[in-house]
């Protein structure tokens, strides 16, 4: 393994992508809940709900920071370790990635900054509008990434000119079923994951009877409804993607002849990749079965006050986020290993897509990036857990307390 640059490069990118997606999924899952909570707070002049916005928004902020950092590193790795994709498909695959970068790192980050520093400095509706833009651009960014990823699985809308793909049909690229179905799966699974994180944090505080503002009572009820509603769509969108697995893309034959494609795929059948893909599929299916049962159980105990008071029921909820995280990573593992040995199905093999690297350089890159990501991810998870345990008064966006000498720190809106 240590002498195979291709395997090291693939493993390095897999670890980077998995780490990145864990934080992206929580961003997508929390944003709608924060937005709706803030809208309700504005409409009702509700201080308690605005306190909830500050609390959940603080967790969102910490998570978002790691998501941006890991995303930048992932795009850097695409350019450095996988230059073959850029050389052959830069006009097609890279175009949505460039749009995602503009969306996430310019529009989304700008409005998130306005939202963070706009507390008590802008009107309620303007402040709410800032986070509405943040939420919308988060999902738009996810869409552009999946357009690029869907192209790898089902390349469409281009022609080959002197060995380089040129886009001829942008509409086909944007309506690619491999992208559309994946987007539906990502959205529903992210909402489910976000709901279970809300449930876990809420359960932690409810077990300790710490809920002065009703934040966690409302949080665990939101989770019960969302998990129940999202379990079936998650499975449906996931299952529909199996229809694309094994199908030849409409552009098959433009680069390799049918005989060459058969020979490449035959040489790759079986082996470690198939076992890893099967592991990812099993993890995904088992996790979904738990989701399908959890939502109805939560709704069943709701009328009896179990969501608010039954410690024997609340305590297990604190560990439920591990399930959607495992399912998400397992789903991506299955999706990506199923595409092998192709970087772009029937057009570019993974081996040809990789930048030529010596075993020593590949090992050095893998070691440095893996160690750095392990540290950063651990610190981020520790911060998330720390602020989650502290509660509404201890988060990074918590309202400023009065100065010790008794003077108010700053004028604040009255909710």
Coordinates of C-alpha atoms in Angstrom, one line a residue:
X1 CA 0.0 0.0 0.0
X2 CA 2.7 2.5 1.0
X3 CA 4.4 1.9 -2.4
X4 CA 1.3 2.6 -4.5
X5 CA 0.9 6.3 -5.2
X6 CA -2.5 5.8 -6.8
X7 CA -3.9 4.0 -3.7
X8 CA -2.4 6.7 -1.4
X9 CA -3.9 9.5 -3.5
X10 CA -7.3 7.9 -3.6
X11 CA -7.3 7.2 0.2
X12 CA -6.1 10.8 0.9
X13 CA -8.9 12.3 -1.2
X14 CA -11.5 9.9 0.3
X15 CA -10.5 11.0 3.9
X16 CA -10.6 14.7 2.9
X17 CA -14.0 14.3 1.1
X18 CA -15.5 12.3 4.0
X19 CA -14.3 14.9 6.6
X20 CA -15.6 17.8 4.5
X21 CA -19.0 16.2 3.9
X22 CA -19.5 15.5 7.6
X23 CA -19.5 19.3 8.2
X24 CA -21.3 20.2 5.0
X25 CA -24.2 17.9 5.9
X26 CA -24.6 19.5 9.3
X27 CA -24.5 22.9 7.7
X28 CA -27.3 21.9 5.3
X29 CA -29.3 20.3 8.1
X30 CA -29.1 23.1 10.6
X31 CA -29.6 26.1 8.3
X32 CA -33.4 25.7 7.6
X33 CA -34.1 25.1 11.2
X34 CA -32.3 28.3 12.3
X35 CA -34.0 30.2 9.5
X36 CA -37.5 29.1 10.4
X37 CA -36.8 29.7 14.1
X38 CA -35.6 33.3 13.4
X39 CA -38.6 34.0 11.2
X40 CA -40.9 32.8 14.0
X41 CA -39.0 35.0 16.5
X42 CA -39.3 38.1 14.3
X43 CA -43.0 37.5 13.6
X44 CA -43.8 36.9 17.3
X45 CA -41.3 39.3 18.9
X46 CA -40.2 36.2 20.8
X47 CA -37.0 36.6 22.9
X48 CA -36.8 32.9 23.8
X49 CA -36.8 31.9 20.1
X50 CA -34.2 34.5 19.3
X51 CA -32.0 33.0 22.1
X52 CA -32.5 29.7 20.3
X53 CA -31.3 31.3 17.1
X54 CA -28.2 32.5 18.8
X55 CA -27.5 29.1 20.3
X56 CA -28.0 27.0 17.2
X57 CA -26.4 29.7 15.1
X58 CA -23.2 29.5 17.2
X59 CA -22.9 25.8 16.5
X60 CA -23.6 26.5 12.8
X61 CA -20.8 29.0 12.8
X62 CA -18.2 26.7 14.2
X63 CA -19.2 23.9 11.9
X64 CA -19.2 26.2 8.9
X65 CA -15.7 27.3 9.5
X66 CA -14.4 23.7 9.3
X67 CA -16.5 23.1 6.2
X68 CA -15.0 26.0 4.3
X69 CA -11.4 25.0 5.3
X70 CA -11.8 21.4 4.3
X71 CA -13.5 22.4 1.1
X72 CA -10.6 24.6 0.1
X73 CA -8.2 21.7 0.8
X74 CA -10.3 19.4 -1.2
X75 CA -10.3 21.7 -4.2
X76 CA -6.5 22.1 -3.8
X77 CA -6.1 18.3 -3.9
X78 CA -8.3 18.1 -7.1
X79 CA -5.9 20.4 -8.8
X80 CA -2.6 19.0 -7.5
X81 CA -3.3 15.2 -7.3
X82 CA -5.8 14.8 -10.1
X83 CA -4.6 17.0 -12.9
X84 CA -5.7 14.5 -15.5
X85 CA -9.3 15.4 -14.9
X86 CA -8.6 19.1 -15.3
X87 CA -6.6 18.6 -18.5
X88 CA -9.3 16.5 -20.2
X89 CA -12.5 17.7 -18.6
X90 CA -11.7 21.2 -17.3
X91 CA -14.3 22.8 -19.6
X92 CA -17.1 20.6 -18.2
X93 CA -16.3 19.1 -14.8
X94 CA -14.5 22.2 -13.5
X95 CA -17.1 24.8 -14.6
X96 CA -19.7 23.9 -11.8
X97 CA -16.9 23.7 -9.3
X98 CA -15.9 27.2 -10.2
X99 CA -19.5 28.4 -9.8
X100 CA -19.7 26.6 -6.4
X101 CA -16.5 28.4 -5.3
X102 CA -18.0 31.8 -6.2
X103 CA -21.3 30.9 -4.5
X104 CA -19.9 29.6 -1.3
X105 CA -16.8 31.7 -0.7
X106 CA -18.1 35.0 -1.9
X107 CA -21.9 35.2 -1.6
X108 CA -22.5 32.8 1.3
X109 CA -19.5 33.8 3.3
X110 CA -20.3 37.5 2.8
X111 CA -23.9 37.3 4.0
X112 CA -22.9 35.0 6.9
X113 CA -20.5 37.7 8.0
X114 CA -23.3 40.3 7.8
X115 CA -25.5 38.0 9.8
X116 CA -22.8 37.4 12.5
X117 CA -21.8 41.0 12.9
X118 CA -25.2 42.5 12.2
X119 CA -26.7 41.5 15.5
X120 CA -28.1 44.7 17.1
X121 CA -26.8 46.7 14.1
X122 CA -29.5 46.2 11.5
X123 CA -33.2 45.8 11.3
X124 CA -34.8 42.5 12.2
X125 CA -36.0 41.8 8.7
X126 CA -32.7 42.8 7.1
X127 CA -30.9 40.5 9.5
X128 CA -33.3 37.7 8.8
X129 CA -32.8 38.2 5.0
X130 CA -29.0 37.8 5.4
X131 CA -29.5 34.3 6.8
X132 CA -32.1 33.5 4.2
X133 CA -29.4 34.2 1.6
X134 CA -26.9 32.0 3.6
X135 CA -29.4 29.1 3.6
X136 CA -30.2 29.4 -0.1
X137 CA -26.6 29.7 -1.2
X138 CA -25.7 26.7 0.9
X139 CA -28.1 24.5 -1.1
X140 CA -27.0 26.1 -4.4
X141 CA -23.4 25.3 -3.5
X142 CA -24.4 21.7 -2.9
X143 CA -26.2 21.6 -6.2
X144 CA -23.1 22.8 -8.2
X145 CA -20.9 20.2 -6.5
X146 CA -23.3 17.4 -7.3
X147 CA -23.5 18.6 -10.9
X148 CA -19.8 18.0 -11.1
X149 CA -20.0 14.7 -9.2
X150 CA -22.9 13.5 -11.3
X151 CA -20.9 14.3 -14.5
X152 CA -18.2 11.9 -13.3
X153 CA -20.8 9.1 -12.9
X154 CA -22.9 9.9 -16.0
X155 CA -20.9 12.2 -18.4
X156 CA -23.2 14.1 -20.7
X157 CA -23.4 17.3 -22.7
X158 CA -20.0 17.4 -24.4
X159 CA -18.0 16.4 -27.4
X160 CA -14.3 15.4 -27.6
X161 CA -12.0 17.7 -29.6
X162 CA -8.3 16.7 -29.8
X163 CA -8.6 14.7 -26.6
X164 CA -10.3 17.5 -24.6
X165 CA -14.0 17.6 -23.7
X166 CA -15.9 20.7 -24.8
X167 CA -19.3 21.4 -23.4
X168 CA -22.0 21.4 -26.1
X169 CA -25.2 21.1 -24.0
X170 CA -25.3 22.9 -20.6
X171 CA -28.9 21.9 -20.1
X172 CA -28.0 18.2 -20.3
X173 CA -25.3 18.9 -17.7
X174 CA -27.7 20.6 -15.4
X175 CA -30.5 18.1 -15.8
X176 CA -28.2 15.0 -15.4
X177 CA -30.3 12.4 -13.5
X178 CA -27.1 11.3 -11.6
X179 CA -27.0 14.9 -10.2
X180 CA -30.7 15.4 -9.6
X181 CA -31.2 12.2 -7.7
X182 CA -28.1 12.7 -5.6
X183 CA -29.2 16.2 -4.7
X184 CA -32.6 15.0 -3.5
X185 CA -30.8 12.3 -1.5
X186 CA -28.3 14.8 0.0
X187 CA -31.0 17.4 0.9
X188 CA -33.3 14.8 2.7
X189 CA -30.4 13.1 4.5
X190 CA -28.9 16.4 5.6
X191 CA -32.2 17.5 7.1
X192 CA -32.4 14.2 8.9
X193 CA -28.9 14.5 10.2
X194 CA -29.5 18.1 11.3
X195 CA -32.7 17.0 13.1
X196 CA -30.8 14.2 15.0
X197 CA -28.1 16.6 16.0
X198 CA -30.7 19.0 17.4
X199 CA -32.3 16.0 19.1
X200 CA -29.0 14.9 20.7
X201 CA -28.2 18.4 22.0
X202 CA -31.7 18.9 23.2
X203 CA -31.9 15.5 24.9
X204 CA -28.6 16.2 26.7
X205 CA -30.0 19.4 28.3
X206 CA -33.5 18.0 28.9
X207 CA -32.0 15.0 30.9
X208 CA -30.4 17.7 33.1
X209 CA -33.6 19.7 33.3
X210 CA -32.0 22.7 31.8
X211 CA -34.4 24.4 29.5
X212 CA -35.3 27.8 30.8
X213 CA -36.1 29.2 27.3
X214 CA -37.9 26.1 26.0
X215 CA -35.2 25.8 23.3
X216 CA -34.6 22.1 23.8
X217 CA -38.2 21.1 24.2
X218 CA -39.0 22.7 20.8
X219 CA -35.8 21.1 19.4
X220 CA -36.6 17.6 20.2
X221 CA -40.1 18.0 18.9
X222 CA -38.8 19.4 15.7
X223 CA -36.5 16.3 15.4
X224 CA -39.4 13.9 16.0
X225 CA -41.4 15.4 13.1
X226 CA -38.4 15.8 10.7
X227 CA -37.0 12.3 11.2
X228 CA -40.4 10.8 10.6
X229 CA -40.9 12.8 7.4
X230 CA -37.4 12.4 6.0
X231 CA -36.8 8.7 6.5
X232 CA -38.8 7.6 3.5
X233 CA -37.6 10.3 1.0
X234 CA -34.0 9.5 2.0
X235 CA -34.5 5.8 1.1
X236 CA -36.4 6.6 -2.0
X237 CA -33.8 9.0 -3.5
X238 CA -31.1 6.6 -2.5
X239 CA -32.9 3.6 -4.1
X240 CA -33.6 5.4 -7.3
X241 CA -29.9 6.0 -7.8
X242 CA -29.4 2.2 -8.1
X243 CA -31.1 2.5 -11.5
X244 CA -28.1 4.4 -12.9
X245 CA -25.5 2.0 -11.4
X246 CA -24.1 -0.2 -14.2
X247 CA -25.6 1.7 -17.1
X248 CA -23.4 3.1 -19.8
X249 CA -23.5 6.9 -20.1
X250 CA -24.9 8.3 -23.4
X251 CA -21.4 9.5 -24.4
X252 CA -19.9 6.0 -24.1
X253 CA -17.7 5.2 -27.1
X254 CA -16.4 8.7 -27.7
X255 CA -13.0 8.0 -26.0
X256 CA -12.7 4.2 -25.7
X257 CA -14.1 1.5 -28.0
X258 CA -16.6 -1.0 -26.4
X259 CA -13.9 -3.6 -26.4
X260 CA -11.4 -1.4 -24.6
X261 CA -14.1 -0.5 -22.0
X262 CA -14.8 -4.2 -21.4
X263 CA -11.2 -5.0 -20.9
X264 CA -10.6 -2.2 -18.5
X265 CA -13.6 -3.1 -16.4
X266 CA -12.8 -6.8 -16.5
X267 CA -9.3 -6.2 -15.1
X268 CA -10.8 -4.3 -12.2
X269 CA -13.6 -6.7 -11.1
X270 CA -13.6 -7.9 -7.5
X271 CA -10.9 -7.0 -5.0
X272 CA -10.8 -4.6 -2.2
X273 CA -12.9 -1.9 -3.9
X274 CA -15.9 -4.2 -4.1
X275 CA -15.6 -5.2 -0.5
X276 CA -15.4 -1.5 0.6
X277 CA -18.4 -0.6 -1.6
X278 CA -20.4 -3.5 0.0
X279 CA -19.5 -2.3 3.5
X280 CA -20.7 1.2 2.6
X281 CA -24.0 -0.2 1.2
X282 CA -24.6 -2.3 4.3
X283 CA -23.9 0.6 6.6
X284 CA -26.3 2.8 4.7
X285 CA -29.1 0.3 4.7
X286 CA -28.8 -0.6 8.4
X287 CA -28.8 3.0 9.4
X288 CA -31.9 3.8 7.3
X289 CA -33.8 0.9 9.1
X290 CA -33.0 2.6 12.4
X291 CA -34.3 6.0 11.1
X292 CA -37.5 4.4 9.8
X293 CA -38.2 3.1 13.4
X294 CA -36.9 6.1 15.4
X295 CA -39.3 8.7 14.0
X296 CA -42.5 6.8 14.7
X297 CA -41.3 5.9 18.2
X298 CA -40.6 9.6 19.0
X299 CA -44.0 10.6 17.8
X300 CA -45.5 7.7 19.9
X301 CA -44.0 8.9 23.1
X302 CA -44.7 12.6 22.4
X303 CA -48.3 12.6 23.7
X304 CA -47.2 11.1 27.0
X305 CA -44.6 13.7 27.6
X306 CA -41.7 11.4 26.9
X307 CA -39.9 13.8 24.6
X308 CA -39.5 16.3 27.4
X309 CA -39.2 14.2 30.6
X310 CA -38.4 10.5 30.2
X311 CA -34.7 10.2 30.8
X312 CA -34.5 6.6 29.8
X313 CA -35.8 7.7 26.3
X314 CA -33.8 10.9 26.1
X315 CA -30.4 9.5 27.0
X316 CA -30.1 7.3 23.9
X317 CA -31.0 10.2 21.7
X318 CA -27.7 11.8 22.6
X319 CA -25.8 9.3 20.5
X320 CA -28.2 9.1 17.5
X321 CA -26.1 11.5 15.3
X322 CA -23.5 8.8 14.8
X323 CA -26.0 6.9 12.7
X324 CA -26.7 9.5 10.0
X325 CA -23.0 10.3 9.9
X326 CA -22.1 6.7 9.3
X327 CA -24.9 6.4 6.7
X328 CA -23.7 9.5 4.9
X329 CA -20.1 8.3 4.7
X330 CA -21.2 4.8 3.8
X331 CA -23.4 6.1 1.0
X332 CA -20.6 8.2 -0.5
X333 CA -18.2 5.2 -0.2
X334 CA -20.6 3.0 -2.1
X335 CA -21.3 5.7 -4.8
X336 CA -17.6 6.4 -5.5
X337 CA -16.2 2.8 -5.3
X338 CA -19.0 1.7 -7.6
X339 CA -17.6 4.0 -10.3
X340 CA -14.1 2.5 -10.2
X341 CA -11.9 2.0 -12.2
X342 CA -13.2 5.2 -13.8
X343 CA -12.6 8.8 -12.8
X344 CA -15.1 9.7 -15.6
X345 CA -17.1 6.7 -16.6
X346 CA -16.0 5.2 -19.9
X347 CA -13.7 8.2 -20.7
X348 CA -10.9 8.5 -18.1
X349 CA -9.5 5.9 -15.7
X350 CA -8.6 6.8 -12.2
X351 CA -5.0 5.9 -12.9
X352 CA -4.8 8.2 -15.9
X353 CA -6.5 11.0 -13.9
X354 CA -3.9 11.0 -11.3
X355 CA -0.9 13.4 -11.4
X356 CA 2.4 11.4 -11.7
X357 CA 3.8 11.2 -8.1
X358 CA 6.7 9.2 -6.7
X359 CA 5.9 6.8 -3.8
X360 CA 7.8 9.1 -1.4
X361 CA 5.9 12.2 -2.4
X362 CA 2.5 10.4 -2.3
X363 CA 3.3 9.1 1.2
X364 CA 4.5 12.5 2.4
X365 CA 1.4 14.2 1.1
X366 CA -0.9 11.6 2.6
X367 CA 0.8 11.7 6.0
X368 CA 0.7 15.5 6.3
X369 CA -2.8 16.0 5.1
X370 CA -4.2 13.2 7.1
X371 CA -2.5 14.4 10.3
X372 CA -3.6 18.0 9.7
X373 CA -7.2 17.0 9.0
X374 CA -7.3 14.7 12.0
X375 CA -6.3 17.6 14.3
X376 CA -8.6 20.1 12.7
X377 CA -11.6 17.8 12.7
X378 CA -11.0 16.8 16.3
X379 CA -10.7 20.4 17.4
X380 CA -13.9 21.3 15.6
X381 CA -15.8 18.4 17.1
X382 CA -14.5 19.4 20.5
X383 CA -15.6 23.0 20.1
X384 CA -19.1 21.8 18.9
X385 CA -19.5 19.6 21.9
X386 CA -18.2 22.2 24.3
X387 CA -20.6 24.9 23.0
X388 CA -23.5 22.5 22.9
X389 CA -22.9 21.5 26.5
X390 CA -22.6 25.1 27.6
X391 CA -26.1 25.9 26.4
X392 CA -27.6 29.2 25.3
X393 CA -25.6 31.4 27.6
X394 CA -22.2 30.0 26.6
X395 CA -22.2 29.9 22.8
X396 CA -20.1 32.1 20.4
X397 CA -23.2 34.1 19.5
X398 CA -24.7 34.4 23.0
X399 CA -26.0 37.8 23.8
X400 CA -23.5 40.0 25.5
X401 CA -24.0 40.3 29.3
X402 CA -24.0 43.6 31.1
X403 CA -20.6 45.0 32.1
X404 CA -19.4 44.2 35.6
X405 CA -19.9 47.8 36.7
X406 CA -23.6 47.7 35.9
X407 CA -23.7 49.6 32.6
X408 CA -25.4 47.9 29.7
X409 CA -22.8 46.6 27.2
X410 CA -24.7 47.7 24.1
X411 CA -28.3 48.5 23.0
X412 CA -30.1 45.3 21.9
X413 CA -33.4 44.7 20.1
X414 CA -36.4 43.8 22.3
X415 CA -37.9 40.5 21.3

